[in-house]
PDB file of C-alpha atoms in Angstrom:
ATOM      1  CA  MET G 803      69.478 -20.304  28.479  1.00 72.00           C
ATOM      2  CA  LEU G 804      66.178 -18.765  27.232  1.00 85.00           C
ATOM      3  CA  PRO G 805      65.534 -18.642  23.325  1.00 88.00           C
ATOM      4  CA  THR G 806      65.003 -15.113  22.325  1.00 92.00           C
ATOM      5  CA  ILE G 807      62.188 -14.123  20.217  1.00 92.00           C
ATOM      6  CA  LYS G 808      64.360 -13.532  17.399  1.00 92.00           C
ATOM      7  CA  GLN G 809      65.743 -17.182  17.068  1.00 92.00           C
ATOM      8  CA  ILE G 810      62.456 -18.552  17.491  1.00 92.00           C
ATOM      9  CA  ARG G 811      60.933 -16.783  14.221  1.00 93.00           C
ATOM     10  CA  GLU G 812      64.023 -17.971  12.616  1.00 92.00           C
ATOM     11  CA  ALA G 813      63.891 -21.362  14.276  1.00 91.00           C
ATOM     12  CA  ASN G 814      59.904 -21.766  12.997  1.00 90.00           C
ATOM     13  CA  GLY G 815      60.234 -20.235   9.339  1.00 91.00           C
ATOM     14  CA  GLY G 816      59.780 -16.281  10.677  1.00 89.00           C
ATOM     15  CA  LEU G 817      55.785 -16.438  12.393  1.00 91.00           C
ATOM     16  CA  ASP G 818      54.697 -13.676  10.623  1.00 91.00           C
ATOM     17  CA  ASN G 819      51.326 -14.046  11.300  1.00 92.00           C
ATOM     18  CA  LEU G 820      51.739 -14.456  14.664  1.00 94.00           C
ATOM     19  CA  THR G 821      53.118 -10.888  17.377  1.00 95.00           C
ATOM     20  CA  ASP G 822      56.151 -11.249  19.669  1.00 95.00           C
ATOM     21  CA  PHE G 823      53.416 -10.681  22.782  1.00 95.00           C
ATOM     22  CA  GLU G 824      51.702 -13.969  21.557  1.00 95.00           C
ATOM     23  CA  ILE G 825      55.391 -15.562  20.901  1.00 94.00           C
ATOM     24  CA  ALA G 826      56.120 -14.726  24.357  1.00 93.00           C
ATOM     25  CA  GLN G 827      52.983 -16.024  26.045  1.00 93.00           C
ATOM     26  CA  HIS G 828      53.319 -19.080  24.645  1.00 92.00           C
ATOM     27  CA  GLN G 829      57.131 -19.184  25.727  1.00 92.00           C
ATOM     28  CA  HIS G 830      56.140 -18.208  29.046  1.00 93.00           C
ATOM     29  CA  GLN G 831      53.950 -20.744  29.802  1.00 92.00           C
ATOM     30  CA  GLN G 832      57.184 -23.065  30.373  1.00 90.00           C
ATOM     31  CA  TYR G 833      58.881 -20.484  32.782  1.00 91.00           C
ATOM     32  CA  LYS G 834      56.130 -18.970  34.636  1.00 91.00           C
ATOM     33  CA  ALA G 835      57.144 -20.454  38.235  1.00 90.00           C
ATOM     34  CA  TYR G 836      60.738 -19.042  37.467  1.00 90.00           C
ATOM     35  CA  VAL G 837      59.605 -15.591  36.015  1.00 91.00           C
ATOM     36  CA  PRO G 838      55.957 -14.769  36.840  1.00 92.00           C
ATOM     37  CA  ASP G 839      55.771 -11.444  35.587  1.00 91.00           C
ATOM     38  CA  PHE G 840      55.299 -11.763  32.306  1.00 91.00           C
ATOM     39  CA  ASN G 841      56.605  -8.128  30.979  1.00 88.00           C
ATOM     40  CA  ARG G 842      59.815  -8.940  32.746  1.00 90.00           C
ATOM     41  CA  PHE G 843      60.126 -12.331  30.779  1.00 92.00           C
ATOM     42  CA  ALA G 844      59.547 -10.666  27.560  1.00 92.00           C
ATOM     43  CA  GLN G 845      62.585  -8.328  28.103  1.00 90.00           C
ATOM     44  CA  MET G 846      64.734 -11.224  29.048  1.00 91.00           C
ATOM     45  CA  VAL G 847      63.511 -12.664  25.644  1.00 92.00           C
ATOM     46  CA  GLY G 848      64.393  -9.729  23.824  1.00 91.00           C
ATOM     47  CA  VAL G 849      61.149  -8.006  23.623  1.00 92.00           C
ATOM     48  CA  ASP G 850      60.408  -4.351  24.508  1.00 88.00           C
ATOM     49  CA  ALA G 851      57.218  -4.252  26.697  1.00 88.00           C
ATOM     50  CA  GLY G 852      57.420  -0.657  26.413  1.00 91.00           C
ATOM     51  CA  THR G 853      54.980   1.753  28.636  1.00 93.00           C
ATOM     52  CA  LYS G 854      51.363   1.596  28.550  1.00 95.00           C
ATOM     53  CA  TRP G 855      50.344   4.794  27.018  1.00 96.00           C
ATOM     54  CA  GLY G 856      53.822   4.162  24.803  1.00 96.00           C
ATOM     55  CA  ASN G 857      52.017   1.169  23.584  1.00 96.00           C
ATOM     56  CA  ARG G 858      48.380   2.901  23.321  1.00 96.00           C
ATOM     57  CA  LEU G 859      49.959   5.559  21.146  1.00 96.00           C
ATOM     58  CA  GLY G 860      51.950   3.027  18.683  1.00 97.00           C
ATOM     59  CA  ALA G 861      48.908   1.051  18.339  1.00 97.00           C
ATOM     60  CA  SER G 862      46.830   4.176  17.186  1.00 97.00           C
ATOM     61  CA  ILE G 863      49.400   5.428  15.107  1.00 97.00           C
ATOM     62  CA  ASP G 864      50.407   1.740  13.126  1.00 97.00           C
ATOM     63  CA  SER G 865      45.784   1.274  12.790  1.00 96.00           C
ATOM     64  CA  ALA G 866      46.294   4.866  10.773  1.00 96.00           C
ATOM     65  CA  GLN G 867      48.823   3.987   8.567  1.00 96.00           C
ATOM     66  CA  ALA G 868      47.373   0.753   8.005  1.00 96.00           C
ATOM     67  CA  SER G 869      44.004   2.191   7.220  1.00 95.00           C
ATOM     68  CA  LEU G 870      45.433   4.555   4.829  1.00 95.00           C
ATOM     69  CA  ALA G 871      47.279   1.898   3.136  1.00 96.00           C
ATOM     70  CA  GLY G 872      44.223  -0.180   3.097  1.00 96.00           C
ATOM     71  CA  VAL G 873      42.943   2.468   0.402  1.00 95.00           C
ATOM     72  CA  GLY G 874      45.694   2.221  -1.413  1.00 95.00           C
ATOM     73  CA  GLU G 875      45.533  -1.625  -1.412  1.00 94.00           C
ATOM     74  CA  SER G 876      42.050  -1.720  -2.822  1.00 93.00           C
ATOM     75  CA  ALA G 877      40.367   1.249  -3.845  1.00 89.00           C
ATOM     76  CA  LEU G 878      43.670   2.096  -6.206  1.00 87.00           C
ATOM     77  CA  ASP G 879      44.627  -1.375  -7.120  1.00 87.00           C
ATOM     78  CA  ILE G 880      48.575  -0.611  -5.412  1.00 89.00           C
ATOM     79  CA  GLU G 881      49.428  -4.461  -4.104  1.00 83.00           C
ATOM     80  CA  GLY G 882      52.659  -3.209  -3.009  1.00 89.00           C
ATOM     81  CA  LEU G 883      50.800  -1.915   0.198  1.00 94.00           C
ATOM     82  CA  ARG G 884      49.522  -5.211   1.400  1.00 94.00           C
ATOM     83  CA  GLY G 885      52.559  -5.792   2.762  1.00 94.00           C
ATOM     84  CA  VAL G 886      52.653  -2.339   4.650  1.00 95.00           C
ATOM     85  CA  ARG G 887      48.678  -3.065   5.960  1.00 96.00           C
ATOM     86  CA  LEU G 888      49.563  -6.289   7.360  1.00 95.00           C
ATOM     87  CA  LYS G 889      52.904  -5.122   9.188  1.00 96.00           C
ATOM     88  CA  ASN G 890      50.718  -2.103  10.632  1.00 97.00           C
ATOM     89  CA  ASN G 891      48.213  -3.861  11.785  1.00 96.00           C
ATOM     90  CA  LEU G 892      50.859  -6.623  13.135  1.00 97.00           C
ATOM     91  CA  ASP G 893      52.357  -3.729  14.996  1.00 97.00           C
ATOM     92  CA  ALA G 894      48.993  -2.518  16.361  1.00 97.00           C
ATOM     93  CA  ARG G 895      47.757  -5.981  17.295  1.00 97.00           C
ATOM     94  CA  ASN G 896      51.200  -6.017  19.488  1.00 96.00           C
ATOM     95  CA  SER G 897      50.907  -3.105  20.770  1.00 96.00           C
ATOM     96  CA  ARG G 898      47.617  -3.268  21.746  1.00 96.00           C
ATOM     97  CA  GLN G 899      48.027  -6.910  23.929  1.00 96.00           C
ATOM     98  CA  PHE G 900      50.780  -5.255  25.782  1.00 95.00           C
ATOM     99  CA  ALA G 901      48.835  -2.273  27.120  1.00 96.00           C
ATOM    100  CA  ARG G 902      46.445  -4.700  27.731  1.00 94.00           C
ATOM    101  CA  SER G 903      48.657  -6.737  30.128  1.00 92.00           C
ATOM    102  CA  GLN G 904      49.423  -3.700  31.410  1.00 93.00           C
ATOM    103  CA  GLY G 905      46.302  -2.469  32.796  1.00 93.00           C
ATOM    104  CA  ALA G 906      45.028  -0.326  30.160  1.00 95.00           C
ATOM    105  CA  ILE G 907      41.487   0.097  30.470  1.00 94.00           C
ATOM    106  CA  MET G 908      40.396   0.016  26.431  1.00 93.00           C
ATOM    107  CA  GLU G 909      36.254  -1.027  27.327  1.00 92.00           C
ATOM    108  CA  SER G 910      34.094   0.776  28.865  1.00 91.00           C
ATOM    109  CA  GLY G 911      33.369  -2.431  31.174  1.00 91.00           C
ATOM    110  CA  GLN G 912      36.254  -2.350  32.680  1.00 94.00           C
ATOM    111  CA  VAL G 913      35.522   1.432  34.441  1.00 92.00           C
ATOM    112  CA  ASP G 914      34.546   0.665  37.379  1.00 92.00           C
ATOM    113  CA  GLY G 915      35.315   4.228  39.220  1.00 92.00           C
ATOM    114  CA  VAL G 916      36.866   7.977  38.648  1.00 90.00           C
ATOM    115  CA  GLY G 917      40.403   7.122  38.096  1.00 92.00           C
ATOM    116  CA  SER G 918      39.676   3.807  35.567  1.00 93.00           C
ATOM    117  CA  ALA G 919      36.952   6.234  33.872  1.00 91.00           C
ATOM    118  CA  LEU G 920      39.356   9.325  32.846  1.00 90.00           C
ATOM    119  CA  GLU G 921      42.021   6.707  31.957  1.00 94.00           C
ATOM    120  CA  TYR G 922      39.555   5.203  29.593  1.00 93.00           C
ATOM    121  CA  VAL G 923      38.631   8.589  28.250  1.00 91.00           C
ATOM    122  CA  GLY G 924      42.420   9.157  27.959  1.00 93.00           C
ATOM    123  CA  GLY G 925      42.389   6.107  25.917  1.00 93.00           C
ATOM    124  CA  LEU G 926      39.776   7.163  23.796  1.00 92.00           C
ATOM    125  CA  ALA G 927      41.544  10.162  22.634  1.00 91.00           C
ATOM    126  CA  VAL G 928      45.148   8.866  22.051  1.00 94.00           C
ATOM    127  CA  ASP G 929      43.422   6.164  20.074  1.00 93.00           C
ATOM    128  CA  THR G 930      41.568   8.787  17.559  1.00 90.00           C
ATOM    129  CA  ALA G 931      44.871  11.376  18.064  1.00 91.00           C
ATOM    130  CA  PRO G 932      46.440  10.259  14.692  1.00 93.00           C
ATOM    131  CA  GLN G 933      42.830  11.150  12.935  1.00 89.00           C
ATOM    132  CA  MET G 934      42.072  13.502  14.634  1.00 86.00           C
ATOM    133  CA  LEU G 935      45.494  15.905  14.546  1.00 90.00           C
ATOM    134  CA  SER G 936      46.055  14.605  10.903  1.00 91.00           C
ATOM    135  CA  THR G 937      42.219  15.928   9.455  1.00 87.00           C
ATOM    136  CA  LEU G 938      42.747  19.044  11.659  1.00 85.00           C
ATOM    137  CA  GLY G 939      46.230  19.767   9.969  1.00 90.00           C
ATOM    138  CA  ALA G 940      45.064  18.864   6.488  1.00 89.00           C
ATOM    139  CA  GLY G 941      42.599  21.779   7.472  1.00 85.00           C
ATOM    140  CA  ALA G 942      44.540  23.896   8.512  1.00 87.00           C
ATOM    141  CA  LEU G 943      47.702  23.736   5.715  1.00 92.00           C
ATOM    142  CA  GLY G 944      44.179  24.194   3.224  1.00 89.00           C
ATOM    143  CA  THR G 945      43.061  27.027   4.814  1.00 88.00           C
ATOM    144  CA  LEU G 946      46.603  28.953   4.392  1.00 91.00           C
ATOM    145  CA  ALA G 947      46.730  27.637   1.125  1.00 91.00           C
ATOM    146  CA  ALA G 948      43.550  28.050  -0.649  1.00 87.00           C
ATOM    147  CA  GLY G 949      41.444  29.793   2.543  1.00 86.00           C
ATOM    148  CA  PRO G 950      38.780  28.437   4.181  1.00 82.00           C
ATOM    149  CA  VAL G 951      37.267  26.322   1.168  1.00 83.00           C
ATOM    150  CA  GLY G 952      40.185  25.040   0.488  1.00 86.00           C
ATOM    151  CA  GLY G 953      40.868  24.167   3.940  1.00 83.00           C
ATOM    152  CA  ALA G 954      37.073  22.162   4.130  1.00 82.00           C
ATOM    153  CA  ALA G 955      38.229  20.180   1.346  1.00 86.00           C
ATOM    154  CA  ALA G 956      41.479  19.368   2.366  1.00 88.00           C
ATOM    155  CA  ALA G 957      39.920  18.131   6.128  1.00 86.00           C
ATOM    156  CA  GLY G 958      37.205  16.485   3.952  1.00 88.00           C
ATOM    157  CA  SER G 959      39.690  14.743   1.945  1.00 91.00           C
ATOM    158  CA  VAL G 960      41.925  13.045   4.638  1.00 92.00           C
ATOM    159  CA  GLY G 961      38.375  12.425   6.627  1.00 91.00           C
ATOM    160  CA  TYR G 962      36.950  10.242   3.793  1.00 94.00           C
ATOM    161  CA  SER G 963      40.332   8.213   3.689  1.00 95.00           C
ATOM    162  CA  PHE G 964      40.139   7.442   6.793  1.00 95.00           C
ATOM    163  CA  ALA G 965      36.202   6.852   6.359  1.00 95.00           C
ATOM    164  CA  LEU G 966      37.162   4.542   3.660  1.00 97.00           C
ATOM    165  CA  GLY G 967      39.828   2.746   5.290  1.00 96.00           C
ATOM    166  CA  ASP G 968      37.670   1.699   8.243  1.00 96.00           C
ATOM    167  CA  ILE G 969      34.869   0.172   6.190  1.00 97.00           C
ATOM    168  CA  LEU G 970      37.432  -1.715   3.560  1.00 97.00           C
ATOM    169  CA  GLU G 971      39.043  -3.106   7.008  1.00 97.00           C
ATOM    170  CA  ASN G 972      35.607  -4.022   8.282  1.00 97.00           C
ATOM    171  CA  GLN G 973      35.072  -5.645   5.369  1.00 97.00           C
ATOM    172  CA  ARG G 974      38.426  -7.926   5.592  1.00 97.00           C
ATOM    173  CA  GLU G 975      37.540  -9.015   8.842  1.00 96.00           C
ATOM    174  CA  GLN G 976      34.411 -10.596   7.541  1.00 96.00           C
ATOM    175  CA  THR G 977      35.635 -12.263   4.738  1.00 96.00           C
ATOM    176  CA  GLY G 978      39.111 -13.201   5.688  1.00 93.00           C
ATOM    177  CA  GLY G 979      40.527 -10.352   3.160  1.00 92.00           C
ATOM    178  CA  ARG G 980      37.928  -9.955   0.659  1.00 94.00           C
ATOM    179  CA  THR G 981      36.703  -6.179   0.130  1.00 96.00           C
ATOM    180  CA  ASP G 982      33.920  -4.529  -2.238  1.00 96.00           C
ATOM    181  CA  VAL G 983      35.550  -0.657  -2.900  1.00 96.00           C
ATOM    182  CA  GLY G 984      32.169   0.280  -4.599  1.00 96.00           C
ATOM    183  CA  SER G 985      29.872  -0.394  -1.191  1.00 97.00           C
ATOM    184  CA  ALA G 986      32.666   0.773   0.719  1.00 97.00           C
ATOM    185  CA  SER G 987      33.145   3.943  -1.713  1.00 97.00           C
ATOM    186  CA  ALA G 988      29.455   5.175  -0.961  1.00 97.00           C
ATOM    187  CA  LEU G 989      29.225   4.206   2.625  1.00 97.00           C
ATOM    188  CA  ALA G 990      32.382   6.526   3.015  1.00 97.00           C
ATOM    189  CA  VAL G 991      30.340   9.330   2.056  1.00 95.00           C
ATOM    190  CA  PRO G 992      27.794   9.505   5.041  1.00 94.00           C
ATOM    191  CA  TYR G 993      30.492   7.751   7.307  1.00 94.00           C
ATOM    192  CA  ALA G 994      32.721  11.023   6.612  1.00 91.00           C
ATOM    193  CA  LEU G 995      30.003  14.010   6.863  1.00 88.00           C
ATOM    194  CA  ALA G 996      28.980  12.435  10.389  1.00 86.00           C
ATOM    195  CA  ASP G 997      32.435  12.855  11.377  1.00 79.00           C
ATOM    196  CA  THR G 998      32.686  16.078  10.539  1.00 76.00           C
ATOM    197  CA  PHE G 999      29.105  17.146  12.434  1.00 72.00           C
ATOM    198  CA  THR G1000      29.365  15.129  14.820  1.00 65.00           C
ATOM    199  CA  GLY G1001      32.649  13.252  15.504  1.00 53.00           C
ATOM    200  CA  ALA G1002      35.438  14.561  17.858  1.00 46.00           C
ATOM    201  CA  GLY G1003      36.859  16.011  15.035  1.00 49.00           C
ATOM    202  CA  GLY G1004      34.034  18.215  14.156  1.00 54.00           C
ATOM    203  CA  THR G1005      33.688  19.057  17.422  1.00 51.00           C
ATOM    204  CA  LEU G1006      37.743  20.650  17.985  1.00 49.00           C
ATOM    205  CA  LEU G1007      36.299  21.992  14.326  1.00 52.00           C
ATOM    206  CA  LYS G1008      33.368  23.628  15.726  1.00 52.00           C
ATOM    207  CA  LEU G1009      35.985  25.004  18.606  1.00 49.00           C
ATOM    208  CA  SER G1010      38.199  26.342  16.457  1.00 48.00           C
ATOM    209  CA  LYS G1011      35.552  28.540  15.074  1.00 48.00           C
ATOM    210  CA  GLY G1012      34.183  29.497  18.262  1.00 45.00           C
ATOM    211  CA  THR G1013      30.805  28.128  16.999  1.00 44.00           C
ATOM    212  CA  LEU G1014      30.609  25.157  19.717  1.00 43.00           C
ATOM    213  CA  PRO G1015      27.164  24.189  20.585  1.00 45.00           C
ATOM    214  CA  LYS G1016      25.827  26.307  23.442  1.00 44.00           C
ATOM    215  CA  ALA G1017      22.757  25.276  25.760  1.00 40.00           C
ATOM    216  CA  GLY G1018      20.222  24.507  23.008  1.00 44.00           C
ATOM    217  CA  LEU G1019      17.123  25.986  22.652  1.00 45.00           C
ATOM    218  CA  ASN G1020      16.174  29.855  23.133  1.00 49.00           C
ATOM    219  CA  LEU G1021      14.357  29.558  26.512  1.00 47.00           C
ATOM    220  CA  LEU G1022      16.777  27.453  27.758  1.00 48.00           C
ATOM    221  CA  ASP G1023      19.505  29.728  26.713  1.00 53.00           C
ATOM    222  CA  LYS G1024      18.380  32.394  28.150  1.00 53.00           C
ATOM    223  CA  THR G1025      17.706  31.009  31.426  1.00 53.00           C
ATOM    224  CA  LEU G1026      20.983  29.342  31.725  1.00 50.00           C
ATOM    225  CA  ASP G1027      22.543  32.765  30.255  1.00 51.00           C
ATOM    226  CA  GLY G1028      20.957  33.939  33.451  1.00 49.00           C
ATOM    227  CA  VAL G1029      22.572  32.289  36.434  1.00 47.00           C
ATOM    228  CA  GLN G1030      25.191  33.861  37.758  1.00 52.00           C
ATOM    229  CA  GLY G1031      28.893  33.242  39.386  1.00 48.00           C
ATOM    230  CA  ILE G1032      30.131  29.567  39.664  1.00 60.00           C
ATOM    231  CA  LYS G1033      26.811  28.353  39.476  1.00 55.00           C
ATOM    232  CA  GLY G1034      25.595  29.554  36.013  1.00 51.00           C
ATOM    233  CA  ALA G1035      28.783  28.450  35.052  1.00 57.00           C
ATOM    234  CA  ALA G1036      28.637  24.869  36.549  1.00 59.00           C
ATOM    235  CA  LEU G1037      24.873  24.755  35.028  1.00 63.00           C
ATOM    236  CA  ARG G1038      26.076  24.990  31.289  1.00 58.00           C
ATOM    237  CA  THR G1039      28.647  23.525  31.511  1.00 60.00           C
ATOM    238  CA  GLY G1040      26.009  20.155  32.599  1.00 61.00           C
ATOM    239  CA  VAL G1041      23.731  20.736  29.758  1.00 63.00           C
ATOM    240  CA  ASN G1042      26.155  21.303  27.158  1.00 67.00           C
ATOM    241  CA  VAL G1043      27.984  18.446  28.123  1.00 65.00           C
ATOM    242  CA  GLY G1044      24.829  16.079  27.906  1.00 67.00           C
ATOM    243  CA  LYS G1045      24.020  17.673  24.895  1.00 71.00           C
ATOM    244  CA  VAL G1046      27.412  17.130  22.877  1.00 71.00           C
ATOM    245  CA  SER G1047      28.187  13.411  24.574  1.00 75.00           C
ATOM    246  CA  LEU G1048      24.248  12.809  22.909  1.00 80.00           C
ATOM    247  CA  ALA G1049      25.341  13.901  19.657  1.00 78.00           C
ATOM    248  CA  GLU G1050      28.643  12.661  19.580  1.00 82.00           C
ATOM    249  CA  GLY G1051      27.594   9.227  20.813  1.00 85.00           C
ATOM    250  CA  ALA G1052      25.024   9.004  17.828  1.00 86.00           C
ATOM    251  CA  GLY G1053      27.493  10.017  15.530  1.00 87.00           C
ATOM    252  CA  GLU G1054      29.644   7.241  16.163  1.00 90.00           C
ATOM    253  CA  THR G1055      26.851   4.564  16.349  1.00 93.00           C
ATOM    254  CA  PHE G1056      26.107   5.853  12.986  1.00 94.00           C
ATOM    255  CA  GLN G1057      29.798   5.078  11.588  1.00 95.00           C
ATOM    256  CA  GLU G1058      29.622   1.712  13.263  1.00 96.00           C
ATOM    257  CA  GLY G1059      26.396   1.179  11.247  1.00 96.00           C
ATOM    258  CA  MET G1060      28.026   2.286   8.221  1.00 97.00           C
ATOM    259  CA  ASN G1061      30.845  -0.517   8.998  1.00 97.00           C
ATOM    260  CA  GLN G1062      27.833  -3.018   9.813  1.00 97.00           C
ATOM    261  CA  LEU G1063      26.633  -2.169   6.270  1.00 97.00           C
ATOM    262  CA  GLY G1064      29.988  -2.382   4.722  1.00 97.00           C
ATOM    263  CA  ARG G1065      30.459  -5.713   6.296  1.00 97.00           C
ATOM    264  CA  MET G1066      26.854  -6.516   4.699  1.00 97.00           C
ATOM    265  CA  ALA G1067      27.804  -6.033   1.280  1.00 97.00           C
ATOM    266  CA  VAL G1068      30.328  -8.657   1.452  1.00 97.00           C
ATOM    267  CA  ASP G1069      28.806 -10.914   3.633  1.00 97.00           C
ATOM    268  CA  PRO G1070      25.450 -12.415   2.572  1.00 95.00           C
ATOM    269  CA  ASN G1071      24.909 -14.243   5.600  1.00 96.00           C
ATOM    270  CA  GLU G1072      25.644 -10.944   7.960  1.00 97.00           C
ATOM    271  CA  THR G1073      22.856  -9.194   9.530  1.00 96.00           C
ATOM    272  CA  PHE G1074      22.184  -5.847  10.678  1.00 96.00           C
ATOM    273  CA  LEU G1075      22.172  -6.662  14.741  1.00 94.00           C
ATOM    274  CA  ASN G1076      24.092  -9.717  15.946  1.00 96.00           C
ATOM    275  CA  ASP G1077      25.578 -10.532  19.161  1.00 96.00           C
ATOM    276  CA  ARG G1078      28.919  -8.545  17.710  1.00 95.00           C
ATOM    277  CA  SER G1079      27.460  -5.764  16.399  1.00 95.00           C
ATOM    278  CA  ALA G1080      25.674  -5.234  19.131  1.00 96.00           C
ATOM    279  CA  GLU G1081      28.465  -4.875  21.538  1.00 96.00           C
ATOM    280  CA  ALA G1082      30.329  -2.643  18.714  1.00 95.00           C
ATOM    281  CA  PHE G1083      27.171  -0.085  18.546  1.00 95.00           C
ATOM    282  CA  LYS G1084      27.232  -0.037  22.183  1.00 94.00           C
ATOM    283  CA  GLU G1085      30.863   0.771  22.727  1.00 93.00           C
ATOM    284  CA  SER G1086      30.615   3.294  19.757  1.00 92.00           C
ATOM    285  CA  PHE G1087      27.819   5.448  21.823  1.00 92.00           C
ATOM    286  CA  ILE G1088      29.322   5.340  25.408  1.00 92.00           C
ATOM    287  CA  GLY G1089      33.103   5.934  23.894  1.00 89.00           C
ATOM    288  CA  GLY G1090      31.578   8.769  21.410  1.00 85.00           C
ATOM    289  CA  ALA G1091      29.721  10.170  24.319  1.00 84.00           C
ATOM    290  CA  ALA G1092      32.519  10.190  26.763  1.00 85.00           C
ATOM    291  CA  LEU G1093      34.946  11.648  24.999  1.00 83.00           C
ATOM    292  CA  GLY G1094      32.760  14.099  23.221  1.00 75.00           C
ATOM    293  CA  GLY G1095      31.295  15.436  26.469  1.00 70.00           C
ATOM    294  CA  THR G1096      35.167  15.572  28.217  1.00 73.00           C
ATOM    295  CA  ILE G1097      35.923  17.872  24.873  1.00 70.00           C
ATOM    296  CA  GLY G1098      32.552  19.567  24.815  1.00 61.00           C
ATOM    297  CA  GLY G1099      32.711  20.554  28.640  1.00 57.00           C
ATOM    298  CA  ALA G1100      36.419  21.266  29.040  1.00 55.00           C
ATOM    299  CA  ALA G1101      36.656  23.159  26.035  1.00 52.00           C
ATOM    300  CA  GLY G1102      33.994  25.685  26.841  1.00 48.00           C
ATOM    301  CA  GLY G1103      30.985  24.593  27.851  1.00 48.00           C
ATOM    302  CA  TRP G1104      30.446  27.029  30.798  1.00 44.00           C
ATOM    303  CA  ARG G1105      30.307  29.983  28.454  1.00 50.00           C
ATOM    304  CA  ARG G1106      27.502  31.969  27.495  1.00 49.00           C
ATOM    305  CA  SER G1107      25.222  31.554  24.501  1.00 49.00           C
ATOM    306  CA  ASP G1108      26.608  34.084  22.007  1.00 49.00           C
ATOM    307  CA  SER G1109      22.726  35.961  21.840  1.00 49.00           C
ATOM    308  CA  TYR G1110      23.489  36.961  25.791  1.00 48.00           C
ATOM    309  CA  GLN G1111      23.574  40.925  26.462  1.00 53.00           C
ATOM    310  CA  PRO G1112      24.984  41.505  30.288  1.00 55.00           C
ATOM    311  CA  PRO G1113      22.196  43.529  31.717  1.00 52.00           C
ATOM    312  CA  ILE G1114      22.589  46.925  32.271  1.00 53.00           C
ATOM    313  CA  ASP G1115      23.414  48.875  35.605  1.00 52.00           C
ATOM    314  CA  ALA G1116      20.761  51.250  36.166  1.00 49.00           C
ATOM    315  CA  ASN G1117      23.145  52.856  38.465  1.00 55.00           C
ATOM    316  CA  GLY G1118      25.533  52.834  35.835  1.00 50.00           C
TER     317      GLY G1118
END
């Protein structure tokens, strides 16, 4: 009879630094010839492998909770939240590992066609959903309670908290646990502002106000406004997707730059551009451009500019 993950943990002091996936994967090497499918093996040893999209959503929620717990731990000096952060990060890692084993598309390099591209964008939306919905929800509640100013303040506070949490987590990763709250707090300001103006959450906020960027320069606006029918809608959508994609990609890359400066603040040997950071910058730009462009195009990119006036019918 196969030992369960619970039994293995109990016999080895808990193994608190390992995920269920990692323990099951190690055990699977001994039984692979008898049970080739890893996910089936995981269930046999008492682990619920879940579903690909369920794991992605679970990882995004756990990561968001870990980020906020990390803010309380470091910025507010609440030591009790360290355990919460570690547990949430471990759960997020476990869910991502299972999602990968189930074929989740998590990096741009995995995209090899239309289907995988759509899954890639969908995965990005799931990854950012907790932060985006929290920010927009806070903004909506703040608006109801204190008008537009209250809404902006509430959304900004939540956005800043997530920005600070992300930078602090990058610092912990760089140093093995050490953070510098002063540098992280300062860097979180431009990070949060970038998200407000160019992030996916910012795109949705602009959309909710009816101010999603249209075609750009007045001359281009007028030219595209004058193209009628499906052709005009397609042209306007293409131009707007391109504009929003560039803005979102630049915004995400800028935020990753703030993370990198945070790493440099706690490690004098870290450089702004290296193999790891270059890969992070690339994925940030591609991911931001893909998700932002999709939102911008699907949520009204075909519309004419605000200044458009329909032609007057001379026979009317």
